[in-house]
Every structure is written in structure tokens, then in C-alpha cells.
Amino acid sequence: MSRIKANRMDLTYERYRDEFEARALSVLRSGWYILGHEVEAFEKEWASYTGSKYCVGLASGLDALWISFRILNIGQGDEVIVCSNAYIACVMGITINGATPVFVEPDIYDNIDAEKIEEKITGRTKAILAVHLYGQCCDMDRIMSIAAKHKLKVVEDCAQSHGNHWKDKKAGTFGDIGCFSFYPSKGCGAFGDGGAIVTDDSSLAEKFRIFRNYGSEKRYYNMVVGANSRLDEIQAGLLRVKLSHLDELNAERVRIADRYSAEIDNPAVTLPKVRPGADSSWHQYVIHCERRDELKEYLSEHDIDSIIHYPIPPHLQEAYRYLGYKKGDLPVAEKYADEVLSLPMYNGMTVEDQQRVIEAINRF
Ligand SMILES: *Cc1c(COP(=O)(O)O)cnc(C)c1O
């Protein structure tokens, strides 16, 4: 029996191999590699898929985040609310511009506990970064009403939630800006780095278009100090192929998650919950287990890989020592870091392999 990996990206490539290869070849043969037809077409298709007016392709998800806060003028002296169990890139997106992250603990859905946001708002709070972790939206009704009441901007980090919903709208369409990463392991993953923002605000979209290309709208005329953060033609072309299959890929992940949820039965393990009003694209299938390290080791001995998303919460990372936090300051995030475990979850996972994972967990 071969080892079960936590993730497999080669299987999706194999499934649509002819389409991916034809598209890559057509870009290579076109002689046009940056900001051309494929990027423009992908931006239109991604805007339409998410239900947004505009999409601007960028070089990564982290770029989408930090350029958002730069364009919203949120930096030195400003505070941004974010969940304490966020991925490190979420926090870097805030701090690259000099703003301070203010952490709010997660609830039982592993996303920000919206009921605890208001107590963290100060005169310096400028925005809420809503991170839709593991493929599931935050409570966007509550977050948008708090933001309206306190006149805060809302940026959504949808890196892990491609195509899933809060009620009848897709992730990325609630706040001022929705940020996406197309890192290979994400739902609509590229074959390299990529990112994008979506927005309904034409002037914001225009600012991203200018910023990503050295701050220039017209070649060699530079209006602002920008960045080089362009999605390239090959990735955009490959993303168009992936997007054309994204709904079926997400549906397959739902079937895999449903099987885990129906068949894992061990009192030591808490299964993931989906908030009423949300659905999940199951970017990760994350269980909680107080004996997590033992369980991970047990699975490994049975030829099953698993991953911890994430072992150290941002406030305890060396990079953020300057924020002055110590162990015990954010107990929920710290507890989650000690008990979360992402089970193998990928498109193309066989029922037999899933059965092995389920049986191993139930025997643990
Ligand atoms: C992957 C990820 C990012 C960063 O995206 P990159 O494209 O790797 O820069 C940001 N936020 C979340 C929640 C992510 O999962």
C-alpha cells in the first residue's frame, strides 16, 4: 500500500492534462507573455464567477492583501482587526504598510468570532480583514453591520474560499475588496504564483491596475510609486482552464468531506462544523484533537500524511515579537494551534484511500 499524501496537485493536472497543455502551448506560441489577452479574459471570467464588477490580476495573494491596505491608505498608526488563528500572510498584508493587527479569537467554526469584534474597536481602527479560513465564509452579516456602524473598511481574504458562499453571495463580494491567491494548492490553483482582487468600485479597480504596473497607466508615465505585481499570461491561461472546472472540483471535495463527516467516529476527535448560512469548498478538512501530536504520529505510522494549519499563531511568531505578545495572551488561537489537524483532502482522492484514513482515525 502506498503512502497517502496530505495533498496531491498532480491528479487535477492529469485529469485535464490535454486542456492545460494546449493552453500553455498557445500562450508560448503567441509571443505575448505579460498583460495580454489571457489576463484580460481571466479577469472578466473571475469577476463574473465571483459576482463582482471588476477583477485585477496580481502576482500573489500576499500582494493582493498589502496592496489593498496601501490603496485604502491604511498604514502607520492605524489598526486592522483580524482573527488570531490567521495564516501569517494575512497579518503580513496588514503590517507591510506599517498598520497594527488587532487580534480577535476564533469561534467553533475556526473563523473570527464576530461577537468579539466590537470590544476591540478603538479610535484607530480602520478596517476588518475577514479571513475565510479553510474554505468557509465568516459571518458576513455581522461583520458588515459592525463595519457600517463604525465606518470601517472591510477587506476579505478569500485565498482559501474560491467559489463558496455566505448565504446567496460568493466570498469576496461583501467588503470593499476581495483578495485571492492562486497558489497551486488553493481551490483555483495555478501552476506557480498568482493572485487577484475583486471589487465593485471602479476607482479602486483602476488604482490596482495602475499600482501593479509600476504605478503607470500609460507606458513610461508613472503616476504613483507602485510595484511589479502582474499575473502572467501563462498562469492566467491555465487559471481559465481550472476555473472552467472549479465547480465540479469543489463538488468533489464536498463529497469527500461528507464521507469523512459521516464515517469518522472517535470521541477523541471533533469534526469541522459549517456555520449556518455558509457552505464550504473544503480547502482543508480540519479536525480538532487534544492528543493531536499523538494522532498525527499514529496516522504517519499507518502511512497517512497530515498537516497542521497552523502550528504557531501569528502573535507568537518571531517576526511579530515587536508586537509584544506572550504565550497565554490569545488562548483560543493557542489552543487551536495545539489541536488542529488537516486530513488528506484533494481532488482525485479514491474512496479506498479515504477509507484507510477513516479506519485509522477510528482505531486511534
Ligand atoms: C495562501 C494564503 C495567502 C497568501 O497567498 P500567496 O499567494 O501565497 O501569497 C493569504 N491568505 C491566506 C488565508 C492564504 O491561505
JSON list of N, CA, C and O in Angstrom, two decimals, residues 10-61:
[
{"chain": "A", "resi": 10, "resn": "ASP", "atom": "N", "xyz": [-0.95, 16.84, -8.59]},
{"chain": "A", "resi": 10, "resn": "ASP", "atom": "CA", "xyz": [-0.70, 16.23, -9.90]},
{"chain": "A", "resi": 10, "resn": "ASP", "atom": "C", "xyz": [-1.97, 15.58, -10.49]},
{"chain": "A", "resi": 10, "resn": "ASP", "atom": "O", "xyz": [-2.13, 15.49, -11.70]},
{"chain": "A", "resi": 11, "resn": "LEU", "atom": "N", "xyz": [-2.89, 15.15, -9.60]},
{"chain": "A", "resi": 11, "resn": "LEU", "atom": "CA", "xyz": [-4.06, 14.42, -10.11]},
{"chain": "A", "resi": 11, "resn": "LEU", "atom": "C", "xyz": [-5.00, 15.33, -10.90]},
{"chain": "A", "resi": 11, "resn": "LEU", "atom": "O", "xyz": [-5.59, 14.91, -11.90]},
{"chain": "A", "resi": 12, "resn": "THR", "atom": "N", "xyz": [-5.14, 16.58, -10.45]},
{"chain": "A", "resi": 12, "resn": "THR", "atom": "CA", "xyz": [-6.01, 17.51, -11.18]},
{"chain": "A", "resi": 12, "resn": "THR", "atom": "C", "xyz": [-5.36, 17.86, -12.52]},
{"chain": "A", "resi": 12, "resn": "THR", "atom": "O", "xyz": [-6.04, 17.98, -13.54]},
{"chain": "A", "resi": 13, "resn": "TYR", "atom": "N", "xyz": [-4.04, 18.01, -12.50]},
{"chain": "A", "resi": 13, "resn": "TYR", "atom": "CA", "xyz": [-3.34, 18.25, -13.77]},
{"chain": "A", "resi": 13, "resn": "TYR", "atom": "C", "xyz": [-3.59, 17.10, -14.74]},
{"chain": "A", "resi": 13, "resn": "TYR", "atom": "O", "xyz": [-3.96, 17.31, -15.89]},
{"chain": "A", "resi": 14, "resn": "GLU", "atom": "N", "xyz": [-3.45, 15.87, -14.25]},
{"chain": "A", "resi": 14, "resn": "GLU", "atom": "CA", "xyz": [-3.65, 14.71, -15.12]},
{"chain": "A", "resi": 14, "resn": "GLU", "atom": "C", "xyz": [-5.07, 14.67, -15.68]},
{"chain": "A", "resi": 14, "resn": "GLU", "atom": "O", "xyz": [-5.27, 14.33, -16.85]},
{"chain": "A", "resi": 15, "resn": "ARG", "atom": "N", "xyz": [-6.02, 15.02, -14.83]},
{"chain": "A", "resi": 15, "resn": "ARG", "atom": "CA", "xyz": [-7.42, 14.92, -15.26]},
{"chain": "A", "resi": 15, "resn": "ARG", "atom": "C", "xyz": [-7.72, 15.82, -16.46]},
{"chain": "A", "resi": 15, "resn": "ARG", "atom": "O", "xyz": [-8.49, 15.47, -17.34]},
{"chain": "A", "resi": 16, "resn": "TYR", "atom": "N", "xyz": [-7.13, 17.02, -16.46]},
{"chain": "A", "resi": 16, "resn": "TYR", "atom": "CA", "xyz": [-7.40, 17.98, -17.55]},
{"chain": "A", "resi": 16, "resn": "TYR", "atom": "C", "xyz": [-6.14, 18.27, -18.36]},
{"chain": "A", "resi": 16, "resn": "TYR", "atom": "O", "xyz": [-6.00, 19.34, -18.93]},
{"chain": "A", "resi": 17, "resn": "ARG", "atom": "N", "xyz": [-5.25, 17.29, -18.37]},
{"chain": "A", "resi": 17, "resn": "ARG", "atom": "CA", "xyz": [-3.93, 17.47, -18.97]},
{"chain": "A", "resi": 17, "resn": "ARG", "atom": "C", "xyz": [-3.96, 18.06, -20.38]},
{"chain": "A", "resi": 17, "resn": "ARG", "atom": "O", "xyz": [-3.24, 19.01, -20.68]},
{"chain": "A", "resi": 18, "resn": "ASP", "atom": "N", "xyz": [-4.80, 17.52, -21.24]},
{"chain": "A", "resi": 18, "resn": "ASP", "atom": "CA", "xyz": [-4.82, 18.00, -22.63]},
{"chain": "A", "resi": 18, "resn": "ASP", "atom": "C", "xyz": [-5.18, 19.47, -22.71]},
{"chain": "A", "resi": 18, "resn": "ASP", "atom": "O", "xyz": [-4.59, 20.22, -23.47]},
{"chain": "A", "resi": 19, "resn": "GLU", "atom": "N", "xyz": [-6.16, 19.88, -21.89]},
{"chain": "A", "resi": 19, "resn": "GLU", "atom": "CA", "xyz": [-6.56, 21.29, -21.91]},
{"chain": "A", "resi": 19, "resn": "GLU", "atom": "C", "xyz": [-5.46, 22.20, -21.39]},
{"chain": "A", "resi": 19, "resn": "GLU", "atom": "O", "xyz": [-5.20, 23.27, -21.94]},
{"chain": "A", "resi": 20, "resn": "PHE", "atom": "N", "xyz": [-4.82, 21.78, -20.28]},
{"chain": "A", "resi": 20, "resn": "PHE", "atom": "CA", "xyz": [-3.74, 22.61, -19.72]},
{"chain": "A", "resi": 20, "resn": "PHE", "atom": "C", "xyz": [-2.59, 22.73, -20.71]},
{"chain": "A", "resi": 20, "resn": "PHE", "atom": "O", "xyz": [-2.06, 23.82, -20.95]},
{"chain": "A", "resi": 21, "resn": "GLU", "atom": "N", "xyz": [-2.23, 21.61, -21.30]},
{"chain": "A", "resi": 21, "resn": "GLU", "atom": "CA", "xyz": [-1.06, 21.64, -22.19]},
{"chain": "A", "resi": 21, "resn": "GLU", "atom": "C", "xyz": [-1.34, 22.45, -23.45]},
{"chain": "A", "resi": 21, "resn": "GLU", "atom": "O", "xyz": [-0.50, 23.20, -23.93]},
{"chain": "A", "resi": 22, "resn": "ALA", "atom": "N", "xyz": [-2.57, 22.32, -23.97]},
{"chain": "A", "resi": 22, "resn": "ALA", "atom": "CA", "xyz": [-2.91, 23.08, -25.18]},
{"chain": "A", "resi": 22, "resn": "ALA", "atom": "C", "xyz": [-2.87, 24.59, -24.88]},
{"chain": "A", "resi": 22, "resn": "ALA", "atom": "O", "xyz": [-2.37, 25.39, -25.68]},
{"chain": "A", "resi": 23, "resn": "ARG", "atom": "N", "xyz": [-3.37, 24.96, -23.69]},
{"chain": "A", "resi": 23, "resn": "ARG", "atom": "CA", "xyz": [-3.41, 26.38, -23.36]},
{"chain": "A", "resi": 23, "resn": "ARG", "atom": "C", "xyz": [-2.00, 26.94, -23.15]},
{"chain": "A", "resi": 23, "resn": "ARG", "atom": "O", "xyz": [-1.66, 28.03, -23.62]},
{"chain": "A", "resi": 24, "resn": "ALA", "atom": "N", "xyz": [-1.18, 26.18, -22.44]},
{"chain": "A", "resi": 24, "resn": "ALA", "atom": "CA", "xyz": [0.20, 26.64, -22.20]},
{"chain": "A", "resi": 24, "resn": "ALA", "atom": "C", "xyz": [0.93, 26.81, -23.53]},
{"chain": "A", "resi": 24, "resn": "ALA", "atom": "O", "xyz": [1.62, 27.82, -23.75]},
{"chain": "A", "resi": 25, "resn": "LEU", "atom": "N", "xyz": [0.76, 25.85, -24.41]},
{"chain": "A", "resi": 25, "resn": "LEU", "atom": "CA", "xyz": [1.41, 25.93, -25.73]},
{"chain": "A", "resi": 25, "resn": "LEU", "atom": "C", "xyz": [0.93, 27.15, -26.50]},
{"chain": "A", "resi": 25, "resn": "LEU", "atom": "O", "xyz": [1.73, 27.85, -27.14]},
{"chain": "A", "resi": 26, "resn": "SER", "atom": "N", "xyz": [-0.35, 27.41, -26.43]},
{"chain": "A", "resi": 26, "resn": "SER", "atom": "CA", "xyz": [-0.87, 28.53, -27.21]},
{"chain": "A", "resi": 26, "resn": "SER", "atom": "C", "xyz": [-0.32, 29.85, -26.69]},
{"chain": "A", "resi": 26, "resn": "SER", "atom": "O", "xyz": [-0.02, 30.76, -27.45]},
{"chain": "A", "resi": 27, "resn": "VAL", "atom": "N", "xyz": [-0.12, 29.94, -25.35]},
{"chain": "A", "resi": 27, "resn": "VAL", "atom": "CA", "xyz": [0.49, 31.18, -24.83]},
{"chain": "A", "resi": 27, "resn": "VAL", "atom": "C", "xyz": [1.96, 31.26, -25.26]},
{"chain": "A", "resi": 27, "resn": "VAL", "atom": "O", "xyz": [2.43, 32.30, -25.73]},
{"chain": "A", "resi": 28, "resn": "LEU", "atom": "N", "xyz": [2.66, 30.14, -25.15]},
{"chain": "A", "resi": 28, "resn": "LEU", "atom": "CA", "xyz": [4.09, 30.15, -25.54]},
{"chain": "A", "resi": 28, "resn": "LEU", "atom": "C", "xyz": [4.24, 30.58, -27.00]},
{"chain": "A", "resi": 28, "resn": "LEU", "atom": "O", "xyz": [5.14, 31.33, -27.34]},
{"chain": "A", "resi": 29, "resn": "ARG", "atom": "N", "xyz": [3.33, 30.11, -27.83]},
{"chain": "A", "resi": 29, "resn": "ARG", "atom": "CA", "xyz": [3.44, 30.40, -29.26]},
{"chain": "A", "resi": 29, "resn": "ARG", "atom": "C", "xyz": [2.93, 31.79, -29.63]},
{"chain": "A", "resi": 29, "resn": "ARG", "atom": "O", "xyz": [3.15, 32.26, -30.74]},
{"chain": "A", "resi": 30, "resn": "SER", "atom": "N", "xyz": [2.22, 32.43, -28.68]},
{"chain": "A", "resi": 30, "resn": "SER", "atom": "CA", "xyz": [1.62, 33.73, -29.02]},
{"chain": "A", "resi": 30, "resn": "SER", "atom": "C", "xyz": [2.64, 34.85, -29.10]},
{"chain": "A", "resi": 30, "resn": "SER", "atom": "O", "xyz": [2.42, 35.87, -29.73]},
{"chain": "A", "resi": 31, "resn": "GLY", "atom": "N", "xyz": [3.77, 34.68, -28.39]},
{"chain": "A", "resi": 31, "resn": "GLY", "atom": "CA", "xyz": [4.76, 35.75, -28.38]},
{"chain": "A", "resi": 31, "resn": "GLY", "atom": "C", "xyz": [4.41, 36.89, -27.45]},
{"chain": "A", "resi": 31, "resn": "GLY", "atom": "O", "xyz": [5.09, 37.92, -27.42]},
{"chain": "A", "resi": 32, "resn": "TRP", "atom": "N", "xyz": [3.35, 36.74, -26.63]},
{"chain": "A", "resi": 32, "resn": "TRP", "atom": "CA", "xyz": [2.90, 37.81, -25.74]},
{"chain": "A", "resi": 32, "resn": "TRP", "atom": "C", "xyz": [2.75, 37.21, -24.35]},
{"chain": "A", "resi": 32, "resn": "TRP", "atom": "O", "xyz": [1.90, 36.34, -24.15]},
{"chain": "A", "resi": 33, "resn": "TYR", "atom": "N", "xyz": [3.56, 37.67, -23.36]},
{"chain": "A", "resi": 33, "resn": "TYR", "atom": "CA", "xyz": [3.66, 36.94, -22.09]},
{"chain": "A", "resi": 33, "resn": "TYR", "atom": "C", "xyz": [3.21, 37.69, -20.84]},
{"chain": "A", "resi": 33, "resn": "TYR", "atom": "O", "xyz": [3.07, 37.08, -19.78]},
{"chain": "A", "resi": 34, "resn": "ILE", "atom": "N", "xyz": [3.06, 39.00, -20.94]},
{"chain": "A", "resi": 34, "resn": "ILE", "atom": "CA", "xyz": [2.64, 39.78, -19.77]},
{"chain": "A", "resi": 34, "resn": "ILE", "atom": "C", "xyz": [1.50, 40.71, -20.18]},
{"chain": "A", "resi": 34, "resn": "ILE", "atom": "O", "xyz": [1.57, 41.36, -21.22]},
{"chain": "A", "resi": 35, "resn": "LEU", "atom": "N", "xyz": [0.46, 40.77, -19.32]},
{"chain": "A", "resi": 35, "resn": "LEU", "atom": "CA", "xyz": [-0.69, 41.65, -19.55]},
{"chain": "A", "resi": 35, "resn": "LEU", "atom": "C", "xyz": [-1.19, 41.62, -20.99]},
{"chain": "A", "resi": 35, "resn": "LEU", "atom": "O", "xyz": [-1.07, 42.59, -21.73]},
{"chain": "A", "resi": 36, "resn": "GLY", "atom": "N", "xyz": [-1.75, 40.50, -21.35]},
{"chain": "A", "resi": 36, "resn": "GLY", "atom": "CA", "xyz": [-2.33, 40.36, -22.68]},
{"chain": "A", "resi": 36, "resn": "GLY", "atom": "C", "xyz": [-3.73, 39.78, -22.62]},
{"chain": "A", "resi": 36, "resn": "GLY", "atom": "O", "xyz": [-4.45, 39.93, -21.62]},
{"chain": "A", "resi": 37, "resn": "HIS", "atom": "N", "xyz": [-4.08, 39.07, -23.67]},
{"chain": "A", "resi": 37, "resn": "HIS", "atom": "CA", "xyz": [-5.42, 38.53, -23.84]},
{"chain": "A", "resi": 37, "resn": "HIS", "atom": "C", "xyz": [-5.85, 37.58, -22.70]},
{"chain": "A", "resi": 37, "resn": "HIS", "atom": "O", "xyz": [-6.98, 37.65, -22.22]},
{"chain": "A", "resi": 38, "resn": "GLU", "atom": "N", "xyz": [-4.93, 36.70, -22.27]},
{"chain": "A", "resi": 38, "resn": "GLU", "atom": "CA", "xyz": [-5.32, 35.71, -21.26]},
{"chain": "A", "resi": 38, "resn": "GLU", "atom": "C", "xyz": [-5.64, 36.37, -19.92]},
{"chain": "A", "resi": 38, "resn": "GLU", "atom": "O", "xyz": [-6.60, 35.99, -19.25]},
{"chain": "A", "resi": 39, "resn": "VAL", "atom": "N", "xyz": [-4.82, 37.34, -19.51]},
{"chain": "A", "resi": 39, "resn": "VAL", "atom": "CA", "xyz": [-5.07, 38.02, -18.23]},
{"chain": "A", "resi": 39, "resn": "VAL", "atom": "C", "xyz": [-6.39, 38.78, -18.30]},
{"chain": "A", "resi": 39, "resn": "VAL", "atom": "O", "xyz": [-7.22, 38.70, -17.39]},
{"chain": "A", "resi": 40, "resn": "GLU", "atom": "N", "xyz": [-6.58, 39.47, -19.40]},
{"chain": "A", "resi": 40, "resn": "GLU", "atom": "CA", "xyz": [-7.82, 40.24, -19.55]},
{"chain": "A", "resi": 40, "resn": "GLU", "atom": "C", "xyz": [-9.04, 39.31, -19.52]},
{"chain": "A", "resi": 40, "resn": "GLU", "atom": "O", "xyz": [-10.04, 39.60, -18.85]},
{"chain": "A", "resi": 41, "resn": "ALA", "atom": "N", "xyz": [-8.95, 38.20, -20.21]},
{"chain": "A", "resi": 41, "resn": "ALA", "atom": "CA", "xyz": [-10.08, 37.26, -20.25]},
{"chain": "A", "resi": 41, "resn": "ALA", "atom": "C", "xyz": [-10.29, 36.63, -18.88]},
{"chain": "A", "resi": 41, "resn": "ALA", "atom": "O", "xyz": [-11.43, 36.51, -18.41]},
{"chain": "A", "resi": 42, "resn": "PHE", "atom": "N", "xyz": [-9.19, 36.25, -18.21]},
{"chain": "A", "resi": 42, "resn": "PHE", "atom": "CA", "xyz": [-9.35, 35.65, -16.88]},
{"chain": "A", "resi": 42, "resn": "PHE", "atom": "C", "xyz": [-9.97, 36.66, -15.92]},
{"chain": "A", "resi": 42, "resn": "PHE", "atom": "O", "xyz": [-10.85, 36.29, -15.12]},
{"chain": "A", "resi": 43, "resn": "GLU", "atom": "N", "xyz": [-9.55, 37.91, -15.97]},
{"chain": "A", "resi": 43, "resn": "GLU", "atom": "CA", "xyz": [-10.12, 38.92, -15.07]},
{"chain": "A", "resi": 43, "resn": "GLU", "atom": "C", "xyz": [-11.63, 39.05, -15.27]},
{"chain": "A", "resi": 43, "resn": "GLU", "atom": "O", "xyz": [-12.40, 39.13, -14.30]},
{"chain": "A", "resi": 44, "resn": "LYS", "atom": "N", "xyz": [-12.06, 39.03, -16.51]},
{"chain": "A", "resi": 44, "resn": "LYS", "atom": "CA", "xyz": [-13.51, 39.11, -16.78]},
{"chain": "A", "resi": 44, "resn": "LYS", "atom": "C", "xyz": [-14.21, 37.88, -16.23]},
{"chain": "A", "resi": 44, "resn": "LYS", "atom": "O", "xyz": [-15.27, 37.97, -15.60]},
{"chain": "A", "resi": 45, "resn": "GLU", "atom": "N", "xyz": [-13.61, 36.70, -16.46]},
{"chain": "A", "resi": 45, "resn": "GLU", "atom": "CA", "xyz": [-14.26, 35.45, -16.05]},
{"chain": "A", "resi": 45, "resn": "GLU", "atom": "C", "xyz": [-14.29, 35.31, -14.51]},
{"chain": "A", "resi": 45, "resn": "GLU", "atom": "O", "xyz": [-15.26, 34.82, -13.95]},
{"chain": "A", "resi": 46, "resn": "TRP", "atom": "N", "xyz": [-13.22, 35.75, -13.85]},
{"chain": "A", "resi": 46, "resn": "TRP", "atom": "CA", "xyz": [-13.17, 35.64, -12.38]},
{"chain": "A", "resi": 46, "resn": "TRP", "atom": "C", "xyz": [-14.14, 36.63, -11.75]},
{"chain": "A", "resi": 46, "resn": "TRP", "atom": "O", "xyz": [-14.82, 36.30, -10.77]},
{"chain": "A", "resi": 47, "resn": "ALA", "atom": "N", "xyz": [-14.24, 37.84, -12.32]},
{"chain": "A", "resi": 47, "resn": "ALA", "atom": "CA", "xyz": [-15.21, 38.81, -11.82]},
{"chain": "A", "resi": 47, "resn": "ALA", "atom": "C", "xyz": [-16.61, 38.22, -11.96]},
{"chain": "A", "resi": 47, "resn": "ALA", "atom": "O", "xyz": [-17.42, 38.26, -11.02]},
{"chain": "A", "resi": 48, "resn": "SER", "atom": "N", "xyz": [-16.88, 37.65, -13.10]},
{"chain": "A", "resi": 48, "resn": "SER", "atom": "CA", "xyz": [-18.21, 37.12, -13.33]},
{"chain": "A", "resi": 48, "resn": "SER", "atom": "C", "xyz": [-18.48, 35.89, -12.44]},
{"chain": "A", "resi": 48, "resn": "SER", "atom": "O", "xyz": [-19.57, 35.76, -11.87]},
{"chain": "A", "resi": 49, "resn": "TYR", "atom": "N", "xyz": [-17.48, 35.04, -12.28]},
{"chain": "A", "resi": 49, "resn": "TYR", "atom": "CA", "xyz": [-17.66, 33.85, -11.44]},
{"chain": "A", "resi": 49, "resn": "TYR", "atom": "C", "xyz": [-17.96, 34.24, -10.00]},
{"chain": "A", "resi": 49, "resn": "TYR", "atom": "O", "xyz": [-18.83, 33.65, -9.35]},
{"chain": "A", "resi": 50, "resn": "THR", "atom": "N", "xyz": [-17.24, 35.25, -9.48]},
{"chain": "A", "resi": 50, "resn": "THR", "atom": "CA", "xyz": [-17.46, 35.63, -8.08]},
{"chain": "A", "resi": 50, "resn": "THR", "atom": "C", "xyz": [-18.70, 36.50, -7.93]},
{"chain": "A", "resi": 50, "resn": "THR", "atom": "O", "xyz": [-19.23, 36.62, -6.82]},
{"chain": "A", "resi": 51, "resn": "GLY", "atom": "N", "xyz": [-19.13, 37.13, -9.00]},
{"chain": "A", "resi": 51, "resn": "GLY", "atom": "CA", "xyz": [-20.27, 38.04, -8.90]},
{"chain": "A", "resi": 51, "resn": "GLY", "atom": "C", "xyz": [-19.82, 39.45, -8.56]},
{"chain": "A", "resi": 51, "resn": "GLY", "atom": "O", "xyz": [-20.51, 40.18, -7.84]},
{"chain": "A", "resi": 52, "resn": "SER", "atom": "N", "xyz": [-18.65, 39.84, -9.09]},
{"chain": "A", "resi": 52, "resn": "SER", "atom": "CA", "xyz": [-18.12, 41.19, -8.85]},
{"chain": "A", "resi": 52, "resn": "SER", "atom": "C", "xyz": [-18.07, 41.95, -10.17]},
{"chain": "A", "resi": 52, "resn": "SER", "atom": "O", "xyz": [-18.09, 41.35, -11.24]},
{"chain": "A", "resi": 53, "resn": "LYS", "atom": "N", "xyz": [-17.97, 43.26, -10.05]},
{"chain": "A", "resi": 53, "resn": "LYS", "atom": "CA", "xyz": [-17.89, 44.06, -11.29]},
{"chain": "A", "resi": 53, "resn": "LYS", "atom": "C", "xyz": [-16.49, 44.01, -11.88]},
{"chain": "A", "resi": 53, "resn": "LYS", "atom": "O", "xyz": [-16.33, 43.97, -13.09]},
{"chain": "A", "resi": 54, "resn": "TYR", "atom": "N", "xyz": [-15.46, 44.06, -11.03]},
{"chain": "A", "resi": 54, "resn": "TYR", "atom": "CA", "xyz": [-14.10, 44.16, -11.54]},
{"chain": "A", "resi": 54, "resn": "TYR", "atom": "C", "xyz": [-13.19, 43.14, -10.87]},
{"chain": "A", "resi": 54, "resn": "TYR", "atom": "O", "xyz": [-13.35, 42.83, -9.69]},
{"chain": "A", "resi": 55, "resn": "CYS", "atom": "N", "xyz": [-12.21, 42.69, -11.64]},
{"chain": "A", "resi": 55, "resn": "CYS", "atom": "CA", "xyz": [-11.14, 41.84, -11.09]},
{"chain": "A", "resi": 55, "resn": "CYS", "atom": "C", "xyz": [-9.84, 42.38, -11.66]},
{"chain": "A", "resi": 55, "resn": "CYS", "atom": "O", "xyz": [-9.77, 42.76, -12.83]},
{"chain": "A", "resi": 56, "resn": "VAL", "atom": "N", "xyz": [-8.81, 42.42, -10.82]},
{"chain": "A", "resi": 56, "resn": "VAL", "atom": "CA", "xyz": [-7.47, 42.80, -11.29]},
{"chain": "A", "resi": 56, "resn": "VAL", "atom": "C", "xyz": [-6.51, 41.68, -10.90]},
{"chain": "A", "resi": 56, "resn": "VAL", "atom": "O", "xyz": [-6.38, 41.35, -9.72]},
{"chain": "A", "resi": 57, "resn": "GLY", "atom": "N", "xyz": [-5.85, 41.11, -11.88]},
{"chain": "A", "resi": 57, "resn": "GLY", "atom": "CA", "xyz": [-4.89, 40.03, -11.63]},
{"chain": "A", "resi": 57, "resn": "GLY", "atom": "C", "xyz": [-3.61, 40.59, -11.04]},
{"chain": "A", "resi": 57, "resn": "GLY", "atom": "O", "xyz": [-3.12, 41.64, -11.46]},
{"chain": "A", "resi": 58, "resn": "LEU", "atom": "N", "xyz": [-3.07, 39.86, -10.07]},
{"chain": "A", "resi": 58, "resn": "LEU", "atom": "CA", "xyz": [-1.84, 40.30, -9.38]},
{"chain": "A", "resi": 58, "resn": "LEU", "atom": "C", "xyz": [-0.90, 39.10, -9.28]},
{"chain": "A", "resi": 58, "resn": "LEU", "atom": "O", "xyz": [-1.23, 37.99, -9.69]},
{"chain": "A", "resi": 59, "resn": "ALA", "atom": "N", "xyz": [0.28, 39.35, -8.68]},
{"chain": "A", "resi": 59, "resn": "ALA", "atom": "CA", "xyz": [1.29, 38.29, -8.67]},
{"chain": "A", "resi": 59, "resn": "ALA", "atom": "C", "xyz": [1.12, 37.27, -7.56]},
{"chain": "A", "resi": 59, "resn": "ALA", "atom": "O", "xyz": [1.64, 36.16, -7.64]},
{"chain": "A", "resi": 60, "resn": "SER", "atom": "N", "xyz": [0.39, 37.62, -6.48]},
{"chain": "A", "resi": 60, "resn": "SER", "atom": "CA", "xyz": [0.21, 36.67, -5.38]},
{"chain": "A", "resi": 60, "resn": "SER", "atom": "C", "xyz": [-0.92, 37.13, -4.47]},
{"chain": "A", "resi": 60, "resn": "SER", "atom": "O", "xyz": [-1.39, 38.28, -4.56]},
{"chain": "A", "resi": 61, "resn": "GLY", "atom": "N", "xyz": [-1.30, 36.24, -3.56]},
{"chain": "A", "resi": 61, "resn": "GLY", "atom": "CA", "xyz": [-2.32, 36.59, -2.58]},
{"chain": "A", "resi": 61, "resn": "GLY", "atom": "C", "xyz": [-1.79, 37.61, -1.57]},
{"chain": "A", "resi": 61, "resn": "GLY", "atom": "O", "xyz": [-2.53, 38.50, -1.15]}
]
